[in-house]
Short mmCIF file of C-alpha atoms in Angstrom, two decimals:
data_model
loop_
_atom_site.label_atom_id
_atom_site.label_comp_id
_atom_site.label_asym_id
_atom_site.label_seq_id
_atom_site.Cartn_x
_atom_site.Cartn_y
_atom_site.Cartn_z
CA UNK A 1 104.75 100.32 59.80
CA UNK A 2 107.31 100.71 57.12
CA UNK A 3 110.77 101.46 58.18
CA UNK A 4 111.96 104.15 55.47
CA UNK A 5 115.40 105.69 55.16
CA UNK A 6 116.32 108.40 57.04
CA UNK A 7 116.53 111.74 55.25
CA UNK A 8 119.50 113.90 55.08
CA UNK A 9 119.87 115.91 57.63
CA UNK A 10 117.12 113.90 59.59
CA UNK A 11 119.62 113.55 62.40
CA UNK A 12 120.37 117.10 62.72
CA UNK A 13 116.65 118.00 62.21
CA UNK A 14 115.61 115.12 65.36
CA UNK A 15 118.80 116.32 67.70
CA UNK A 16 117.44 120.19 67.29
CA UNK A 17 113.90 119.09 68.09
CA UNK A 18 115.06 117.23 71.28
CA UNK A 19 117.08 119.98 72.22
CA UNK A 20 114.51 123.09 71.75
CA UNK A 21 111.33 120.97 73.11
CA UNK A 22 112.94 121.73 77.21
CA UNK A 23 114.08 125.03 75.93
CA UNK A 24 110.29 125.81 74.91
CA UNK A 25 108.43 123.80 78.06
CA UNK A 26 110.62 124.40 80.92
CA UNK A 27 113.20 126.92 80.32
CA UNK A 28 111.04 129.66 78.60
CA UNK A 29 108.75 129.70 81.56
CA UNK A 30 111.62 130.13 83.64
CA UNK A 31 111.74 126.54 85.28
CA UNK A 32 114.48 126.81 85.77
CA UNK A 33 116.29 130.13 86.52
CA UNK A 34 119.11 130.42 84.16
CA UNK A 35 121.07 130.34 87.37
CA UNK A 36 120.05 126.84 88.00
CA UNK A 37 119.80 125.93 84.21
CA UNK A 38 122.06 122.85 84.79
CA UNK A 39 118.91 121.18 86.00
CA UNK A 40 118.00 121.32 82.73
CA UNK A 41 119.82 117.94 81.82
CA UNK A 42 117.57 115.78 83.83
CA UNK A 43 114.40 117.15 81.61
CA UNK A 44 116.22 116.73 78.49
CA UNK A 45 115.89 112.81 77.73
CA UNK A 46 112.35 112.45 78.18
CA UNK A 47 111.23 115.66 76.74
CA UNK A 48 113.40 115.36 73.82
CA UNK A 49 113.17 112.17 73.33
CA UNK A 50 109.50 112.18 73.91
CA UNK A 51 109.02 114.77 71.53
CA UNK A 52 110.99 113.30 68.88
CA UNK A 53 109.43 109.91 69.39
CA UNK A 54 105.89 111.50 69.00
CA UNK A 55 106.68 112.64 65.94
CA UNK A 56 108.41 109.90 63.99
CA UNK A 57 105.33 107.74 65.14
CA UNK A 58 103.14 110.23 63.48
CA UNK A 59 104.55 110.77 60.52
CA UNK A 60 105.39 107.36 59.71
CA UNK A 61 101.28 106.77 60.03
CA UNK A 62 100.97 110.01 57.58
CA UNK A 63 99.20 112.03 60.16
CA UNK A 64 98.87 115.70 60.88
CA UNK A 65 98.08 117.76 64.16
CA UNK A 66 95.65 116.10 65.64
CA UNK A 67 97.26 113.34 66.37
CA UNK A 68 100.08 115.17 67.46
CA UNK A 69 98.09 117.05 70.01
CA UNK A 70 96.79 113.48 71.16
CA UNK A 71 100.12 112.07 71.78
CA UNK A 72 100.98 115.22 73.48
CA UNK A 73 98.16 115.01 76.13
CA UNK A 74 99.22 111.09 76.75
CA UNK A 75 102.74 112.19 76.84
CA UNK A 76 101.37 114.92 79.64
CA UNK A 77 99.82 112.24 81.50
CA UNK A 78 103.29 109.82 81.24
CA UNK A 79 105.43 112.99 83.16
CA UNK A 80 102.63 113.88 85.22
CA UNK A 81 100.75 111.53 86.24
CA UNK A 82 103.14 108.48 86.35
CA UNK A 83 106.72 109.96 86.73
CA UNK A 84 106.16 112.63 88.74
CA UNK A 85 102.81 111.86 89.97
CA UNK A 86 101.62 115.07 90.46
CA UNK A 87 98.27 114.47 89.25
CA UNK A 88 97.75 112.78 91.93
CA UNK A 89 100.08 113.94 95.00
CA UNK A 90 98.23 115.79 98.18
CA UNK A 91 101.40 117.77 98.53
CA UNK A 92 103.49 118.19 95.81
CA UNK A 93 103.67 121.69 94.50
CA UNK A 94 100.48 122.22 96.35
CA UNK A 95 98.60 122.06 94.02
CA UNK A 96 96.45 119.89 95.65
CA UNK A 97 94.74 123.31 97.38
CA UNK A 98 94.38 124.77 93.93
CA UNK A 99 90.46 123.66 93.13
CA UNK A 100 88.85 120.58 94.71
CA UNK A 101 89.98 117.01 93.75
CA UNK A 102 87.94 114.38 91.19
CA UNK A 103 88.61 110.92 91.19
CA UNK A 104 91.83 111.37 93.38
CA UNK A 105 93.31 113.93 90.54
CA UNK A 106 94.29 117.79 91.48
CA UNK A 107 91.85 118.72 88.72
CA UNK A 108 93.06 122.65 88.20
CA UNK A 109 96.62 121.60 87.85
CA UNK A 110 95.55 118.57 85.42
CA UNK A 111 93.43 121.12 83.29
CA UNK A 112 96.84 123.43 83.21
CA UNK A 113 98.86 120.90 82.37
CA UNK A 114 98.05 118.03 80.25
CA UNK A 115 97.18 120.99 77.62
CA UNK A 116 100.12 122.68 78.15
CA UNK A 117 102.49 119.44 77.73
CA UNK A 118 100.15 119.24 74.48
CA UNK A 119 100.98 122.02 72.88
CA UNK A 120 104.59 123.40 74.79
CA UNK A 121 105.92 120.53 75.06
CA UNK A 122 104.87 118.66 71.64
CA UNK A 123 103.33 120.94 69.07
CA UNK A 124 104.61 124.12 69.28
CA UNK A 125 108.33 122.57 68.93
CA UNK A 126 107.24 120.00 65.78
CA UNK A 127 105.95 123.23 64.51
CA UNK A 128 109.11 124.97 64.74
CA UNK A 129 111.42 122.35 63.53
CA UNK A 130 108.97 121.99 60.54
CA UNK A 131 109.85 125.42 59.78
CA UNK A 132 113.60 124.82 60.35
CA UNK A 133 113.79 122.41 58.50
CA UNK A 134 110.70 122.78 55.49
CA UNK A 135 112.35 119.70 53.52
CA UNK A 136 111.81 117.22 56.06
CA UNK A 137 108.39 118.52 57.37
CA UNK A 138 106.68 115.82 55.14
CA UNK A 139 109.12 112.57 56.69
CA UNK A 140 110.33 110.88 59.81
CA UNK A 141 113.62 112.06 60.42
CA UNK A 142 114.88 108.77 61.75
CA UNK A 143 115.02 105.28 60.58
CA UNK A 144 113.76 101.99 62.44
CA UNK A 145 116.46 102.20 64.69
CA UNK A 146 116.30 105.67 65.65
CA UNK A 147 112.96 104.77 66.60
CA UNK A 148 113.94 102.34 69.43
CA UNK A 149 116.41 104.29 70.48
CA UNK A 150 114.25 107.10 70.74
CA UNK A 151 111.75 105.06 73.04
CA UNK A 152 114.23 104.01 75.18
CA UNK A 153 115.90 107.37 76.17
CA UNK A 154 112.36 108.44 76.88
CA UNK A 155 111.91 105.32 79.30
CA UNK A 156 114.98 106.20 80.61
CA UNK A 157 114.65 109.72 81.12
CA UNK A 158 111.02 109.29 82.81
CA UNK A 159 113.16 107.04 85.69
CA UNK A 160 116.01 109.14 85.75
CA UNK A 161 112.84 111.96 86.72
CA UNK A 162 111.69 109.47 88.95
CA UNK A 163 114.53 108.61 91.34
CA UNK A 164 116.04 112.47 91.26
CA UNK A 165 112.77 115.21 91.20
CA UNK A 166 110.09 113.46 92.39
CA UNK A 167 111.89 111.66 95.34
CA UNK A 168 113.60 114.89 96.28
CA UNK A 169 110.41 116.99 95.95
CA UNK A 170 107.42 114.54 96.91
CA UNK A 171 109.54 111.58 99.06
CA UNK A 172 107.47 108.52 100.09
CA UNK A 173 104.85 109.41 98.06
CA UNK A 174 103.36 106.65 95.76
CA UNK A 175 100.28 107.38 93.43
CA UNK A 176 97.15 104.60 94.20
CA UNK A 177 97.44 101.59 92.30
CA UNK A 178 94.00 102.74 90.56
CA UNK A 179 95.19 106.09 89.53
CA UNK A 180 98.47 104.34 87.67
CA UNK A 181 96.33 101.95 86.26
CA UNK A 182 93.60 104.76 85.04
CA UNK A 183 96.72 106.80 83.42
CA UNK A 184 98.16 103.58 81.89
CA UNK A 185 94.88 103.28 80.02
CA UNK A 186 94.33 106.73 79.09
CA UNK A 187 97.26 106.58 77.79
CA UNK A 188 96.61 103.74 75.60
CA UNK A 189 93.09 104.82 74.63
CA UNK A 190 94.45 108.07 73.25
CA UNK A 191 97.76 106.56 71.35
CA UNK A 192 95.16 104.11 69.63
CA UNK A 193 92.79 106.97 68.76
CA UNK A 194 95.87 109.21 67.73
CA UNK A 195 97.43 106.44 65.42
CA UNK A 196 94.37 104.35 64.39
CA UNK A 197 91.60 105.93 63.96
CA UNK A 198 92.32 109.80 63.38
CA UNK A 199 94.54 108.17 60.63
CA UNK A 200 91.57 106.30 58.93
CA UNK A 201 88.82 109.09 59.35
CA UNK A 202 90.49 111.66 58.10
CA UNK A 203 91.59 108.99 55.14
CA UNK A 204 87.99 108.15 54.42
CA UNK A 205 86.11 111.68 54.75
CA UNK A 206 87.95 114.97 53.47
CA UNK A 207 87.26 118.64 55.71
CA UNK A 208 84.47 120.60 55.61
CA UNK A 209 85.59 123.30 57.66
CA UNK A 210 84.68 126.50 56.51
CA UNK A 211 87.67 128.73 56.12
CA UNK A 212 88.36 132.26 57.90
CA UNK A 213 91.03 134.32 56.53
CA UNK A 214 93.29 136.13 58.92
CA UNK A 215 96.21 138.22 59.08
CA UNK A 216 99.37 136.86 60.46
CA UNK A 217 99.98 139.70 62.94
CA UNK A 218 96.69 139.20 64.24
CA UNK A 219 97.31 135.41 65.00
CA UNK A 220 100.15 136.36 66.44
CA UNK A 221 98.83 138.84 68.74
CA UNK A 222 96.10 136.13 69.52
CA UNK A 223 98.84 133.79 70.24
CA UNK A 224 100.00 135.85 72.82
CA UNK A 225 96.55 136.35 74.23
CA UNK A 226 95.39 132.43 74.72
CA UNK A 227 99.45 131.52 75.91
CA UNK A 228 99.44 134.10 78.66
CA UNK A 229 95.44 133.93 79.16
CA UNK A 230 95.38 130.22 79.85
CA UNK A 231 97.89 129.91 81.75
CA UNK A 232 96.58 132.95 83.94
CA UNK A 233 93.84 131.55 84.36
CA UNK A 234 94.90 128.21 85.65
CA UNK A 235 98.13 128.57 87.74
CA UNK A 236 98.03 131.03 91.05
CA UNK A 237 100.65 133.46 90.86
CA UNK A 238 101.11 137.33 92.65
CA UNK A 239 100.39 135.56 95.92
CA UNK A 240 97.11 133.67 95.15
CA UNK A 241 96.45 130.65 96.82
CA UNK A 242 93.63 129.41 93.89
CA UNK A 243 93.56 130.04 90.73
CA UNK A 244 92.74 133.73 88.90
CA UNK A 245 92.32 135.27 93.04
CA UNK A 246 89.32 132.92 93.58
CA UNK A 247 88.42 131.37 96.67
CA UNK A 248 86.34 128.29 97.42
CA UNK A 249 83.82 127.13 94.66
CA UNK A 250 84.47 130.23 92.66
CA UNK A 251 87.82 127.95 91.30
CA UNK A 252 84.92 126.73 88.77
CA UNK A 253 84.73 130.53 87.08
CA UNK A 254 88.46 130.76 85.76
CA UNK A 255 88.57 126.65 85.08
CA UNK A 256 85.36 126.82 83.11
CA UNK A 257 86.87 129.89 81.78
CA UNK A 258 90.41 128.15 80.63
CA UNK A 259 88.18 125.42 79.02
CA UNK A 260 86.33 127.70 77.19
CA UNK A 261 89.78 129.66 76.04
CA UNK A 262 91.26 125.71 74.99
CA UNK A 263 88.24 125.39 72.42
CA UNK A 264 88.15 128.78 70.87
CA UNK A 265 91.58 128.68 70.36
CA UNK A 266 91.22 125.26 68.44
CA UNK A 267 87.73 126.64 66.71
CA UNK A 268 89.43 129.64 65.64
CA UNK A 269 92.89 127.77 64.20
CA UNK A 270 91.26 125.34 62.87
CA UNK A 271 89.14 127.90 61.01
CA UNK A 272 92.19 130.17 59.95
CA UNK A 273 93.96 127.38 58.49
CA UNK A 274 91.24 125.59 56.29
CA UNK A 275 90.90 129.46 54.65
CA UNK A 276 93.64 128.13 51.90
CA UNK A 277 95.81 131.69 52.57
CA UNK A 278 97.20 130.13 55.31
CA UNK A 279 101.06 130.28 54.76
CA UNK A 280 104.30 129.22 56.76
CA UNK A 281 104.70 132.87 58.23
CA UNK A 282 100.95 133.17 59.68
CA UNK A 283 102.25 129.38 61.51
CA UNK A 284 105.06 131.03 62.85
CA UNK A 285 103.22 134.27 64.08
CA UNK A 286 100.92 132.17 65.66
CA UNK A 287 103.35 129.93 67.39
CA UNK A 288 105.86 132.59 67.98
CA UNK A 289 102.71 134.90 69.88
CA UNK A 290 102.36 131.53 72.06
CA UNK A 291 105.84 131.32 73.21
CA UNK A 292 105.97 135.22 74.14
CA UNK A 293 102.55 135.07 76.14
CA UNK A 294 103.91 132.24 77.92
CA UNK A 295 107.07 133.40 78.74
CA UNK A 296 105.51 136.98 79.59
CA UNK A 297 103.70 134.88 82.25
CA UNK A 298 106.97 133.00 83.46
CA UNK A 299 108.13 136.58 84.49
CA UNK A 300 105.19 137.21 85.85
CA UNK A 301 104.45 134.03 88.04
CA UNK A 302 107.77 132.41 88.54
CA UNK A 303 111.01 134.41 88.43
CA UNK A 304 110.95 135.36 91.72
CA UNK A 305 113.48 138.07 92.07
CA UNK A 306 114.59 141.07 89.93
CA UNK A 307 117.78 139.27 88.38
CA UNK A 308 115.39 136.04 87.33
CA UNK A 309 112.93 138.66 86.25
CA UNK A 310 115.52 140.46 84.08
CA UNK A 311 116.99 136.93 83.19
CA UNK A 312 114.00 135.70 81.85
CA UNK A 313 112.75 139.17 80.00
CA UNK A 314 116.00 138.85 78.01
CA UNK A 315 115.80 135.14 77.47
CA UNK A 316 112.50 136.16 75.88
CA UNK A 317 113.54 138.73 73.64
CA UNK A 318 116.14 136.78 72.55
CA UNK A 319 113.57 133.82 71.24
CA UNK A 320 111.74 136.59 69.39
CA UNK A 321 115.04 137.63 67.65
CA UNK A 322 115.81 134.14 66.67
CA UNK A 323 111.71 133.59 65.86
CA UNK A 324 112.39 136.68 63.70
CA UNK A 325 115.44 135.31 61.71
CA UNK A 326 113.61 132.07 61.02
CA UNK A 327 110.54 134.46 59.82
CA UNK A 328 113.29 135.70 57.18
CA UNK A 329 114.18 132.21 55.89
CA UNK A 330 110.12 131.49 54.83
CA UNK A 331 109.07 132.60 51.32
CA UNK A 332 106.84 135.52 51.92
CA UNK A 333 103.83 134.28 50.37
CA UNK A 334 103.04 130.58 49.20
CA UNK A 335 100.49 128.84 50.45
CA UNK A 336 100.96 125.63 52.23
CA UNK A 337 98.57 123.09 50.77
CA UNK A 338 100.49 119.75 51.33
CA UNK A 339 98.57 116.81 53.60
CA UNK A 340 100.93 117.12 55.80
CA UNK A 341 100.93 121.11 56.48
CA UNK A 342 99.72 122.97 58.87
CA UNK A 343 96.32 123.79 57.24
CA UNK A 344 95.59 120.24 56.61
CA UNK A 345 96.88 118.81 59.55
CA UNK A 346 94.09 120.53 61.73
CA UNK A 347 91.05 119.31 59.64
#
């Protein structure tokens, strides 16, 4: 790995990334209340940093989204599964009485989440700091030793996690020495796949995805549709108890549902951007209908009174007003056909 210089304004461009990727994944959903939003400094080193790191290691290898969205799923089962442990935890949350457990994992919560952490938590704010900052979307915005310092805040920010939430939440609790071990090497498998060999495939064999053109009001409208629908269908909210009202078995109808959402989603993006009149604004309609679905369904599911209700609602429209100024900063048309763009990156 080759350790080039940092960019100007790759320090600005990394310290805005850190800072909106909680914004996006906790805050926006309305964990926490803006009443509590102090709390927000003990999710801020390891989802910034996290965030940040994914990317540098990406770009340094030249890759695009997929092995973003990779990176994002380990980093999902890092928080989840091995700082918090709530992949595994009978009781915190719980979510253990959401849908029946596999291989000692609360498997509705770990189909909610590892995808969300994915794309919330990873893509969505690479996306948006791409489009802040269009110069740099190409580079690593830190050199060798922003790297390592980088990794180290996110170590540090998973223990800091560790010995404050997930003792205070889940105390005594202690995932199986088989379940750290299985997340350890998922986590492994998919940084190898992500960095290794997505990197030499896609070197080696071009795309032959067939193209569908597509307004960008229309995938931003979709946007909204598969934020708010997946998480709908995966997290129990207006007094459920399971997932989308179910009860018993039926759990399998709105999980096999959500799975079936994840894929047409990627089918149809991947589809939209190979069409060649995929441009910067159709990326941020797209992402920007994400955000609002899933902070339409933060009002919904977890502000709990009328003033975190309200909160929220205006927390959201203020997200679309700053979504909108950035829309005014893109060129209008212009097609984005680097390998590193949007378009590309998905093939």
């Amino acid at each position: 790995m080759n350790a080039p210089d940092r960019p100007k304004g790759g320090r600005r461009a990394a310290l805005t990334l850190a800072v909106i990727t909680p914004v996006i994944a906790e805050l926006l959903l309305g964990n926490p209340p803006l009443s509590k939003i102090w709390l927000m400094l003990l999710w801020i080193p390891i989802y910034g940093a996290g965030t940040v790191l994914i990317r540098e290691l990406v770009r340094r290898r030249g890759g695009g989204w997929p092995p973003i969205l990779l990176l994002g799923l380990a980093y999902g089962i890092v928080e989840e599964g091995l700082v918090l442990q709530a992949l595994s935890s009978p009781t915190m949350y719980g979510v253990a009485g959401w849908a029946p457990r596999f291989l000692g994992l609360n498997s509705a919560y770990t189909e909610l989440n590892l995808p969300y952490h994915a794309v919330f938590s990873v893509a969505l704010p690479i996306l948006l700091a791409d489009l802040i900052f269009p110069s740099l979307r190409d580079r690593p915005y830190l050199k060798r030793t922003g790297l390592v310092v980088a990794g180290v805040v996110f170590v540090l920010g998973g223990l800091l996690l560790r010995v404050t939430v997930a003792t205070s939440i889940d105390p005594g609790y202690q995932a199986p020495v088989a379940v750290l071990a299985g997340c350890v090497v998922a986590v492994a498998l998919l940084a190898f796949v992500a960095l290794r060999v997505l990197h030499k495939a896609s070197a080696a064999s071009p795309s032959t995805v067939r193209g569908a053109r597509v307004g960008a009001w229309v995938a931003g409208g979709f946007g909204v549709l598969a934020g708010f629908g997946y998480l709908a269908l995966l997290y129990p909210f207006g007094g459920a108890s399971q997932p989308a009202f179910t009860h018993g078995a039926w759990v399998a109808v709105p999980m096999l549902g959500a799975a079936a959402l994840a894929v047409l989603t990627g089918w149809l993006v991947r589809r939209w951007t190979a069409s060649g009149e995929w441009t910067d604004r159709h990326s941020l309609c797209l992402a920007g209908g994400a955000l609002v679905g899933h902070t339409a369904f933060g009002v919904v599911s977890n502000a709990v009174t009328l003033a975190d209700k309200l909160e929220l609602s205006a927390l959201g429209l203020l997200t679309v007003v700053l979504l909108a100024l950035l829309g005014r900063r893109l060129k209008p048309t212009g097609r984005r056909k680097g390998p590193r763009t949007f378009r590309a990156g998905m093939m």
